[in-house]
mmCIF file of C-alpha atoms in Angstrom:
data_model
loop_
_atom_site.group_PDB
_atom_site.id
_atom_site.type_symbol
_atom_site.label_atom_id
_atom_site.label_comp_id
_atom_site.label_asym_id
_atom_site.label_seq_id
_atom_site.Cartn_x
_atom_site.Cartn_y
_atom_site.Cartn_z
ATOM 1 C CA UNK A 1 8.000 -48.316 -59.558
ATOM 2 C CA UNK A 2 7.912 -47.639 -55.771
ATOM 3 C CA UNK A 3 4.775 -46.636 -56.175
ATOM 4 C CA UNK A 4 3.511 -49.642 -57.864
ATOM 5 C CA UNK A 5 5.687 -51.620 -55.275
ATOM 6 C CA UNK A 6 3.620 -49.888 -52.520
ATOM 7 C CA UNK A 7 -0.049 -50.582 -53.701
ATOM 8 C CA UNK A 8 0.727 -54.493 -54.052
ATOM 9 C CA UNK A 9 2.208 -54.524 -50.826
ATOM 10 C CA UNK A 10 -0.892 -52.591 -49.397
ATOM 11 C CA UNK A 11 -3.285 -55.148 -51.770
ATOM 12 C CA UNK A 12 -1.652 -58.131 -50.147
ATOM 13 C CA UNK A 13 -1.957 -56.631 -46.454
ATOM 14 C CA UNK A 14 -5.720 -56.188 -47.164
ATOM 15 C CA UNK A 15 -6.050 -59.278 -49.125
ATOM 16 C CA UNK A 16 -4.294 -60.524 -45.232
ATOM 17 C CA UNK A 17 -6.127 -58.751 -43.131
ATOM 18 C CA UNK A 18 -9.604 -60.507 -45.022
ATOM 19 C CA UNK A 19 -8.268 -63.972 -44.546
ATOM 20 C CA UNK A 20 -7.486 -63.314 -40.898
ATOM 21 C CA UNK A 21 -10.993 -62.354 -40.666
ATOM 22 C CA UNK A 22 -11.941 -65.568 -41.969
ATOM 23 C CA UNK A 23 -10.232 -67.242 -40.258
ATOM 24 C CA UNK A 24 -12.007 -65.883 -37.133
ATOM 25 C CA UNK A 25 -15.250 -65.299 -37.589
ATOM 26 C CA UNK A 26 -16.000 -67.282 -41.420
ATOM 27 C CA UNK A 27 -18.267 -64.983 -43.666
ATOM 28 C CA UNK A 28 -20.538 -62.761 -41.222
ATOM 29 C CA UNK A 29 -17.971 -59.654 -41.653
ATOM 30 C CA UNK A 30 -19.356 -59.831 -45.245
ATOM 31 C CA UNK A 31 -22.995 -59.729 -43.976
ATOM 32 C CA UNK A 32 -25.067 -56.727 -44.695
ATOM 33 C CA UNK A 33 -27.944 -55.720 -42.673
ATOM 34 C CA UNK A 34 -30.016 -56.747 -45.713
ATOM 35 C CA UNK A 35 -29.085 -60.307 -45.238
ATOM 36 C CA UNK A 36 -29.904 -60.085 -41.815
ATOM 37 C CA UNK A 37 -33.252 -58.349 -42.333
ATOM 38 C CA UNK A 38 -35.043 -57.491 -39.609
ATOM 39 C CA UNK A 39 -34.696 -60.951 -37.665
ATOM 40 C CA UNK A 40 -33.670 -60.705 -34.188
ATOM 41 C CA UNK A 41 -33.013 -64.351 -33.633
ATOM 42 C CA UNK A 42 -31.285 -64.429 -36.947
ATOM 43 C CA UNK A 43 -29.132 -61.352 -36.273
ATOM 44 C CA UNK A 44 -28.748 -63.064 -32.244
ATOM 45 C CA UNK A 45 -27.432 -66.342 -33.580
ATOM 46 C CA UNK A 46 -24.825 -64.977 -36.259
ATOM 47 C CA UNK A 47 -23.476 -62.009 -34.154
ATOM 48 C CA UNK A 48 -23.165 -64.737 -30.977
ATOM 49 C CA UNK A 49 -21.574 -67.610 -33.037
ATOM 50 C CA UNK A 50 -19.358 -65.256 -34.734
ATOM 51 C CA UNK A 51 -18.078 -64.060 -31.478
ATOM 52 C CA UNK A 52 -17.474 -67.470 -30.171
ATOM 53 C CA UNK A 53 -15.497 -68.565 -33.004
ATOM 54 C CA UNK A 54 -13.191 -65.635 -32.312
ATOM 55 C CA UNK A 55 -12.498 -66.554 -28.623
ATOM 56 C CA UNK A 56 -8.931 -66.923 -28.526
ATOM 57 C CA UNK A 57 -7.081 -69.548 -27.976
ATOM 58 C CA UNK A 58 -5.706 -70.809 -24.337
ATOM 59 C CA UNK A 59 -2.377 -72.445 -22.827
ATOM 60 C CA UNK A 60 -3.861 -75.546 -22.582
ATOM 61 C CA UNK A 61 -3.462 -79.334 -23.762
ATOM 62 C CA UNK A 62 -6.579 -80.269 -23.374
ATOM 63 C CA UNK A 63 -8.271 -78.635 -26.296
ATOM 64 C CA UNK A 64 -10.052 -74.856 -26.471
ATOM 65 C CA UNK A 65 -13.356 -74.532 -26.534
ATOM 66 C CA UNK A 66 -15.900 -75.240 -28.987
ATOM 67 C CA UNK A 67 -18.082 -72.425 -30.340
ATOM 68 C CA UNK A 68 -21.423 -74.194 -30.603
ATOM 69 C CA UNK A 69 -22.200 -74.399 -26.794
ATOM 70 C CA UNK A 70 -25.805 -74.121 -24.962
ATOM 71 C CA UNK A 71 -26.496 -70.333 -25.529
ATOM 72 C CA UNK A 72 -25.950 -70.861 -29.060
ATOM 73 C CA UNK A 73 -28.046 -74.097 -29.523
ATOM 74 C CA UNK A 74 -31.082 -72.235 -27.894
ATOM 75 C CA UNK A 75 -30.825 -69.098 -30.155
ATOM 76 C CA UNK A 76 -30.447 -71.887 -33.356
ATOM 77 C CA UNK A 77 -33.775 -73.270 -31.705
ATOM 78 C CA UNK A 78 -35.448 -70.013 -31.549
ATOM 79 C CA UNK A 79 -34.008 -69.780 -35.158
ATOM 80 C CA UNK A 80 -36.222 -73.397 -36.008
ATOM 81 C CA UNK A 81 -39.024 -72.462 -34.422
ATOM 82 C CA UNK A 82 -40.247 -69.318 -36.760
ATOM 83 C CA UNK A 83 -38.393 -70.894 -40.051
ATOM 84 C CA UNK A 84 -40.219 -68.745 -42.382
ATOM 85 C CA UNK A 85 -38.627 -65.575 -40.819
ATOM 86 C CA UNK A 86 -35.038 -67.031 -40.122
ATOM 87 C CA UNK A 87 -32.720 -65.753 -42.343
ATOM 88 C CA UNK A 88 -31.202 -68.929 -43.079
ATOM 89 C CA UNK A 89 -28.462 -67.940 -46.068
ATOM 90 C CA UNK A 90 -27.139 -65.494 -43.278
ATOM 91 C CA UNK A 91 -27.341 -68.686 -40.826
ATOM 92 C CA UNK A 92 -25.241 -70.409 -43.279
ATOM 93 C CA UNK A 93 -22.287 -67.937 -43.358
ATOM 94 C CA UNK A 94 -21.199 -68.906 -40.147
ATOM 95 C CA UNK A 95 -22.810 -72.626 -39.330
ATOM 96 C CA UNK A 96 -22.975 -74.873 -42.450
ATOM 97 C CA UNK A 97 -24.515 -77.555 -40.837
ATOM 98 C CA UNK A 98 -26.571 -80.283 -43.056
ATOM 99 C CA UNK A 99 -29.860 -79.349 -42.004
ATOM 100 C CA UNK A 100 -29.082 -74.976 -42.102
ATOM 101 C CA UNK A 101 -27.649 -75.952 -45.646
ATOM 102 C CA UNK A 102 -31.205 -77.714 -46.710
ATOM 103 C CA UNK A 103 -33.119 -74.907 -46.203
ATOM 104 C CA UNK A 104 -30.841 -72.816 -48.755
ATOM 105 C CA UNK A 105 -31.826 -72.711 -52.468
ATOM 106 C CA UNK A 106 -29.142 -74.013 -55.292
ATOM 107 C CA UNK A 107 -28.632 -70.668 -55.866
ATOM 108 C CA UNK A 108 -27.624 -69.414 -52.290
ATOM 109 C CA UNK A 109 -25.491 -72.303 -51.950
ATOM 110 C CA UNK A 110 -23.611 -71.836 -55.039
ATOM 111 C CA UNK A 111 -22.975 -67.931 -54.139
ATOM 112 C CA UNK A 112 -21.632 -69.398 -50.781
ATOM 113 C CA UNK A 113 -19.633 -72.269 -52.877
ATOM 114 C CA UNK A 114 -18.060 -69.268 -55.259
ATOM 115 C CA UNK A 115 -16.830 -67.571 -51.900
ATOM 116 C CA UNK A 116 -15.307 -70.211 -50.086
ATOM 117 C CA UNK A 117 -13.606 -71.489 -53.120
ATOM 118 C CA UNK A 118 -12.287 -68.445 -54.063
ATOM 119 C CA UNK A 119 -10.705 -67.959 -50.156
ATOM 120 C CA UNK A 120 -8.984 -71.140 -50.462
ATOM 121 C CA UNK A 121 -7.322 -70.557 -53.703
ATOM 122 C CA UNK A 122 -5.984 -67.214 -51.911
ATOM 123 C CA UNK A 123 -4.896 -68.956 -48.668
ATOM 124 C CA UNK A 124 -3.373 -71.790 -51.286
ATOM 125 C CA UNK A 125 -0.866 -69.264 -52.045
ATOM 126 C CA UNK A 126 0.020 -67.472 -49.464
ATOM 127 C CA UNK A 127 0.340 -70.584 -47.057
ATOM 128 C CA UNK A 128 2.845 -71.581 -50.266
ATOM 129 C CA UNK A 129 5.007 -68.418 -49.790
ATOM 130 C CA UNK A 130 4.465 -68.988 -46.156
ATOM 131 C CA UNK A 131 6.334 -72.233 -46.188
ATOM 132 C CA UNK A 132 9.470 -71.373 -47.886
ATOM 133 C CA UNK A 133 9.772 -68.214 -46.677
ATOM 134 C CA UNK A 134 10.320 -69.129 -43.514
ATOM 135 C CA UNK A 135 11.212 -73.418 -43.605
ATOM 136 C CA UNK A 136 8.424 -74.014 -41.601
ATOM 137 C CA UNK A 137 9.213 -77.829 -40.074
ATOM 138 C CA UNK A 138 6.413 -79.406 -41.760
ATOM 139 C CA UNK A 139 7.288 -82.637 -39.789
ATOM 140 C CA UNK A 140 6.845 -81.712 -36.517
ATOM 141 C CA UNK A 141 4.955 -78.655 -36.843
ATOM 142 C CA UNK A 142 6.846 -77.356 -34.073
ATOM 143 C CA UNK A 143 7.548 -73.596 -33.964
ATOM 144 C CA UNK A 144 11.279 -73.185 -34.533
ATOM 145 C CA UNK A 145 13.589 -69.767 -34.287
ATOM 146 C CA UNK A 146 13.321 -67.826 -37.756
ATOM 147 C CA UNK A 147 9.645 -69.006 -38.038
ATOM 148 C CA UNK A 148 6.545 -66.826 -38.638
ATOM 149 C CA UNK A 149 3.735 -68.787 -36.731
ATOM 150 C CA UNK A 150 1.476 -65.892 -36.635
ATOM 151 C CA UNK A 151 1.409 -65.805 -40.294
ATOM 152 C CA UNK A 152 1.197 -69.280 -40.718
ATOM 153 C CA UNK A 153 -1.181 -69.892 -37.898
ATOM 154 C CA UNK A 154 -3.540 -67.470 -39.218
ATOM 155 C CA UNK A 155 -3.849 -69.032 -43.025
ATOM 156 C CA UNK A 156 -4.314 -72.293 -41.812
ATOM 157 C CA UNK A 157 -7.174 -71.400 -39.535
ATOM 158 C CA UNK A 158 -8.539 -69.525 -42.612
ATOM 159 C CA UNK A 159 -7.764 -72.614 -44.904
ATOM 160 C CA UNK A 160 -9.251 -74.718 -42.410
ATOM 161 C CA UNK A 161 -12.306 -72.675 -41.813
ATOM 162 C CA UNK A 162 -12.546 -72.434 -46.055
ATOM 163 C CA UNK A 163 -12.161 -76.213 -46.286
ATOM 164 C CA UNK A 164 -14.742 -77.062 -43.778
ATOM 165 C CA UNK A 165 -17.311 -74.569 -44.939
ATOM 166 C CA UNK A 166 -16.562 -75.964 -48.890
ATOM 167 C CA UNK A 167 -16.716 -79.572 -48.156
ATOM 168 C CA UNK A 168 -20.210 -79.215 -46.185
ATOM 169 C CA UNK A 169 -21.820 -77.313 -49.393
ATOM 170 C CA UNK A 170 -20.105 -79.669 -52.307
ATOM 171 C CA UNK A 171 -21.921 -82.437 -50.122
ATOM 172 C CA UNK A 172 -25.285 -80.372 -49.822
ATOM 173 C CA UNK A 173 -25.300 -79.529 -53.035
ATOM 174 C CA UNK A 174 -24.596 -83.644 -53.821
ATOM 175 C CA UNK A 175 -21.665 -83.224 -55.711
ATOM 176 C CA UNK A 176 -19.456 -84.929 -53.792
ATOM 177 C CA UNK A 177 -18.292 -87.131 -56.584
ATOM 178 C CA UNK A 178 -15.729 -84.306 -56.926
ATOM 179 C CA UNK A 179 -14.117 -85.718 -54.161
ATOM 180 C CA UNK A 180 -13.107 -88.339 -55.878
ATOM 181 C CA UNK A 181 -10.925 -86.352 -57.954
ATOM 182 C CA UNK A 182 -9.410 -83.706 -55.864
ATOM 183 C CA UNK A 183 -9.594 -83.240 -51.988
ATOM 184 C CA UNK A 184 -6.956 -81.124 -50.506
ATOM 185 C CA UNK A 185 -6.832 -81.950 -46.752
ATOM 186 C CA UNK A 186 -6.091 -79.808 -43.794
ATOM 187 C CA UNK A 187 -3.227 -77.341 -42.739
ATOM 188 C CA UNK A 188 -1.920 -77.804 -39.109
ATOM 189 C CA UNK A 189 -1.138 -75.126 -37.033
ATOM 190 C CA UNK A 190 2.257 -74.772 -35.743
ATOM 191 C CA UNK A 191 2.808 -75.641 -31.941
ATOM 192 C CA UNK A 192 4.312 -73.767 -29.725
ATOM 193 C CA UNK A 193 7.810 -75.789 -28.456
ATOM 194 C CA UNK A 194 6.443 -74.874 -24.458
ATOM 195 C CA UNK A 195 3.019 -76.824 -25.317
ATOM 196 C CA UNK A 196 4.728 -79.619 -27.665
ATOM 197 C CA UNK A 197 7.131 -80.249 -24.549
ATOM 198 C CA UNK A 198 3.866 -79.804 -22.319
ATOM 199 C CA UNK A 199 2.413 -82.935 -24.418
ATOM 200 C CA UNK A 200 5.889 -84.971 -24.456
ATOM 201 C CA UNK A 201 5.857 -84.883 -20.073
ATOM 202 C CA UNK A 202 2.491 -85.802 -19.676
ATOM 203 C CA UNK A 203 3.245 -88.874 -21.970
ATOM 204 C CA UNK A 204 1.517 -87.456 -24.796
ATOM 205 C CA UNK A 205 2.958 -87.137 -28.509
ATOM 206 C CA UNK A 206 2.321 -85.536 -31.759
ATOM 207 C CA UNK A 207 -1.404 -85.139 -32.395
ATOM 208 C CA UNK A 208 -2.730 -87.669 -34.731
ATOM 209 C CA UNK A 209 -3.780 -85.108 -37.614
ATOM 210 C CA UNK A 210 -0.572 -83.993 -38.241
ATOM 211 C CA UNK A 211 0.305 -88.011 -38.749
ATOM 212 C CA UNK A 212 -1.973 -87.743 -41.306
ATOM 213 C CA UNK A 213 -1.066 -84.336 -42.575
ATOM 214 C CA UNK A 214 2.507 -85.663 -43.083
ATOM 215 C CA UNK A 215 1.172 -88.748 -45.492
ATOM 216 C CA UNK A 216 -0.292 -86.413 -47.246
ATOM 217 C CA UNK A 217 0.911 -84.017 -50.165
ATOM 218 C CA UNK A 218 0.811 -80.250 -49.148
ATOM 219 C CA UNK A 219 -2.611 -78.685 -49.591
ATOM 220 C CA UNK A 220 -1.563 -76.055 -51.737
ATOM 221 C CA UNK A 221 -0.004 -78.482 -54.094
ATOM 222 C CA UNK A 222 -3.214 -79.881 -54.756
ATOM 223 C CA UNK A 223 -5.181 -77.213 -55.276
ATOM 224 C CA UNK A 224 -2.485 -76.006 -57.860
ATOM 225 C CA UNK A 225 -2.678 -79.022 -59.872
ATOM 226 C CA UNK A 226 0.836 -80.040 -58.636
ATOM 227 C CA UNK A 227 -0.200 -83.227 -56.777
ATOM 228 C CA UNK A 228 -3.244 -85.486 -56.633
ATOM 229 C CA UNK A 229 -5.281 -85.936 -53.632
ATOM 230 C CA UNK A 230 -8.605 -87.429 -52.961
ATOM 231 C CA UNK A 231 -10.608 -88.761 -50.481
ATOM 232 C CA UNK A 232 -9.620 -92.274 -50.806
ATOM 233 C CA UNK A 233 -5.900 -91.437 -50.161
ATOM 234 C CA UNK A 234 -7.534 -89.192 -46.883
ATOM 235 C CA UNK A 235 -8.922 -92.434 -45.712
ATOM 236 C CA UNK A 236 -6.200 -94.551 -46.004
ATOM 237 C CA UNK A 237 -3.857 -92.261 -44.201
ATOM 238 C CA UNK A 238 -6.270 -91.275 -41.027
ATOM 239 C CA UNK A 239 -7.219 -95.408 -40.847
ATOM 240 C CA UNK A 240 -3.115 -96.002 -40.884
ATOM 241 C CA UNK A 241 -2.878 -93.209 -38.047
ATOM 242 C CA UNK A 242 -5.834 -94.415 -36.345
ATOM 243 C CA UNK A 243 -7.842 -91.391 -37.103
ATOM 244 C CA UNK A 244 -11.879 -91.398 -38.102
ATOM 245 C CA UNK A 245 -11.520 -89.398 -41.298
ATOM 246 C CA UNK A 246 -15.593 -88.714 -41.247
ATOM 247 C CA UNK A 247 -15.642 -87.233 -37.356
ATOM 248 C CA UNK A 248 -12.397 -85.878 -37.387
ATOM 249 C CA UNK A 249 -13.780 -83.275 -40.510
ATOM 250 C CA UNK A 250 -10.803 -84.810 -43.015
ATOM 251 C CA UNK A 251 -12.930 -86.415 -45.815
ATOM 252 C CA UNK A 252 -16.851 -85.132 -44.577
ATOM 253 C CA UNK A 253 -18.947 -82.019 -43.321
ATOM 254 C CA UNK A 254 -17.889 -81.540 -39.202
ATOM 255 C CA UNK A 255 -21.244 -82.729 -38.163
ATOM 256 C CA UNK A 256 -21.625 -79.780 -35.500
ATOM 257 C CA UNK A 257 -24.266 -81.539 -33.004
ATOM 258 C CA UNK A 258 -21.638 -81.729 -29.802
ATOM 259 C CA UNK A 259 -23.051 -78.956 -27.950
ATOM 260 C CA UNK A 260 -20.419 -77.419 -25.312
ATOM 261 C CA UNK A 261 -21.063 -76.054 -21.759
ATOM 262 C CA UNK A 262 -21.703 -72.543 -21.708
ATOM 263 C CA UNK A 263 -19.070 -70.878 -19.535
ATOM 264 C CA UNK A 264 -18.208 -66.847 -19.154
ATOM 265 C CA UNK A 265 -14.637 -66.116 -21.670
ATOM 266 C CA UNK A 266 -12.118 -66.341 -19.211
ATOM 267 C CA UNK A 267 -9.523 -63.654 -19.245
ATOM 268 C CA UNK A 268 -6.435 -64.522 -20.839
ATOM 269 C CA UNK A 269 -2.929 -63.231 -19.480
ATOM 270 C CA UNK A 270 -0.520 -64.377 -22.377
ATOM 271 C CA UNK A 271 -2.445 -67.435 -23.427
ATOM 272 C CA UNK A 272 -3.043 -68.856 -19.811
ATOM 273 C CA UNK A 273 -6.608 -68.593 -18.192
ATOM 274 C CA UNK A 274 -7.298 -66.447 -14.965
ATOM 275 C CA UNK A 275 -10.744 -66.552 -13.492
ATOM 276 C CA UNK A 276 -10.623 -63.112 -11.523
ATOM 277 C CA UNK A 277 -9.864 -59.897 -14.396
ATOM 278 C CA UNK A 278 -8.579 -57.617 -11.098
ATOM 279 C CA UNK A 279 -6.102 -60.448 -10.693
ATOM 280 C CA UNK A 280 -5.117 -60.664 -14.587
ATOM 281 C CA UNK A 281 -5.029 -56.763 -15.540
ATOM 282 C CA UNK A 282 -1.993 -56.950 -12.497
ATOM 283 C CA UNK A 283 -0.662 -60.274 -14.030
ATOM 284 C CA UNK A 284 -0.438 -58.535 -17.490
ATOM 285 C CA UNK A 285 1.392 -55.186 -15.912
ATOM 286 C CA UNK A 286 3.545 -57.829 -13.862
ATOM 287 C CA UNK A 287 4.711 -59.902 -17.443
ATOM 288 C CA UNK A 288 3.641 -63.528 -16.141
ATOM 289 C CA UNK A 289 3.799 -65.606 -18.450
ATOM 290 C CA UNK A 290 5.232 -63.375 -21.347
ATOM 291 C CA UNK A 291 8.937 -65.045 -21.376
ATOM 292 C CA UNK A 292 9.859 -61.575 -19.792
ATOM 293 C CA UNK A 293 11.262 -60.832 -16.428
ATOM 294 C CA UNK A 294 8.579 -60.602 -13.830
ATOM 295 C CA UNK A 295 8.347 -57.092 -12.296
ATOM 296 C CA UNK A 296 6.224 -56.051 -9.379
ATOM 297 C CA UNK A 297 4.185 -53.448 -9.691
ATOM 298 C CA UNK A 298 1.619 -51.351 -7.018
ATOM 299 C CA UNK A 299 -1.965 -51.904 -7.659
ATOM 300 C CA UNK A 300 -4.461 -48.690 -7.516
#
């Protein structure tokens, strides 16, 4: 029985370990080179974007930064420019934009559809267990003592990423009628109670998604066939919260044509940026910014 007890524990931690990835970097860890052929720009744009989506995240209230940014618009351009040798079904693991997703057949699409459904009915249930493991305050959202937010964090960003990904090839595909019937909406992150007090003295409050989040019934619920949501009742909340439901990626495909400034990944000392590594690598061996007590140390 221990045994058996041992390889479903090490199941679930790869099962885990998958969704994290997911979560990070969508479907280019399940890329072969096959699928990327031998298409530089192809193999440019995936490996780049990938990366990007992995940055990780910063101490900030103003929003992290957006993977699609100039370097990757001009290798998606490079990408357009020789369409007959683009790899575009690798493209579309990573960037499921409208016009990527046209150039798919029905049959790529619906291997892509197959995937991402199949990742959200995983996440479903673990982001279930999730919440009453540990009471999550599914108010606030605010991370409270007891609380896993690593865990939690990490399923919603690959229930997020799933979501996103499934909505924008339901619509290419033109069944979005389905939405009509079932529509499970987003799964907020939880915030840590440094940044949530961060937002409060800058006269800031809750952000507006998890308004809408709170109207609606739990994600997992929904997928389960334990409550009904579509995307008339998404509407409805995010106009009562004052929230664009089609921008905002609640009840359509994230349109992905913003295109960010391209800026070197800062170093990150605990969350918080630092321009200069030299100055970070001593920051890190000091503890700033890690709750610890600060200790000086010599620099080589």
């Amino acid at each position: 029985m221990r045994l058996e007890e041992k390889s479903a524990r090490l199941a679930d931690v790869e099962a885990r370990a998958g969704l994290i990835l997911v979560g990070k970097a969508a479907l280019a860890p399940r890329l072969a080179l096959d699928d990327l052929g031998d298409d530089a720009p192809t193999a440019g744009f995936v490996a780049y974007y990938a990366a990007r989506m992995k940055l990780r995240s910063e101490f900030t209230i103003f929003g992290q930064q957006k993977p699609f940014d100039q370097l990757s618009e001009a290798l998606l351009a490079l990408c357009g420019q020789r369409p007959e040798a683009t790899r575009w079904f690798a493209v579309a693991h990573v960037f499921p934009r409208e016009d990527v997703l046209a150039r798919l057949t029905d049959h790529e699409k619906g291997r892509l559809l197959g995937q991402w459904f199949a990742i959200l009915d995983m996440t479903a249930e673990r982001l279930k267990r999730a919440s009453e493991e540990t009471r999550i305050d599914m108010h606030d959202m605010i991370v409270r003592q007891g609380n896993d937010s690593s865990t939690w964090n990490l399923l919603a960003g690959a229930w997020n990423r799933a979501r996103d990904h499934w909505i924008a090839l339901v619509t290419a595909m033109g069944f979005d009628e389905l939405f009509d019937e079932m529509m499970p909406g987003k799964v907020m992150r939880l915030m840590a109670g440094d940044v949530a007090h961060w937002h409060r003295s800058t006269g800031g409050g809750v952000h507006p998604d998890t308004a809408v989040w709170r109207d609606l019934p739990k994600p997992w619920s929904v997928l389960r066939g334990d409550a009904t949501c579509t995307r008339a009742d998404i509407e409805a909340a995010c106009r009562r919260r004052g929230v664009d439901p089609e921008t905002s990626g609640w009840s359509a495909p994230r349109p992905r044509t913003d295109v960010s400034k391209f800026r070197p990944t800062p170093e990150l000392v605990h969350g918080v940026a630092v321009n200069n590594p030299y100055l970070a690598a001593y920051l890190k061996k000091a503890r700033w910014f890690s709750g610890k007590d600060v200790r000086f140390v010599w620099v080589d």
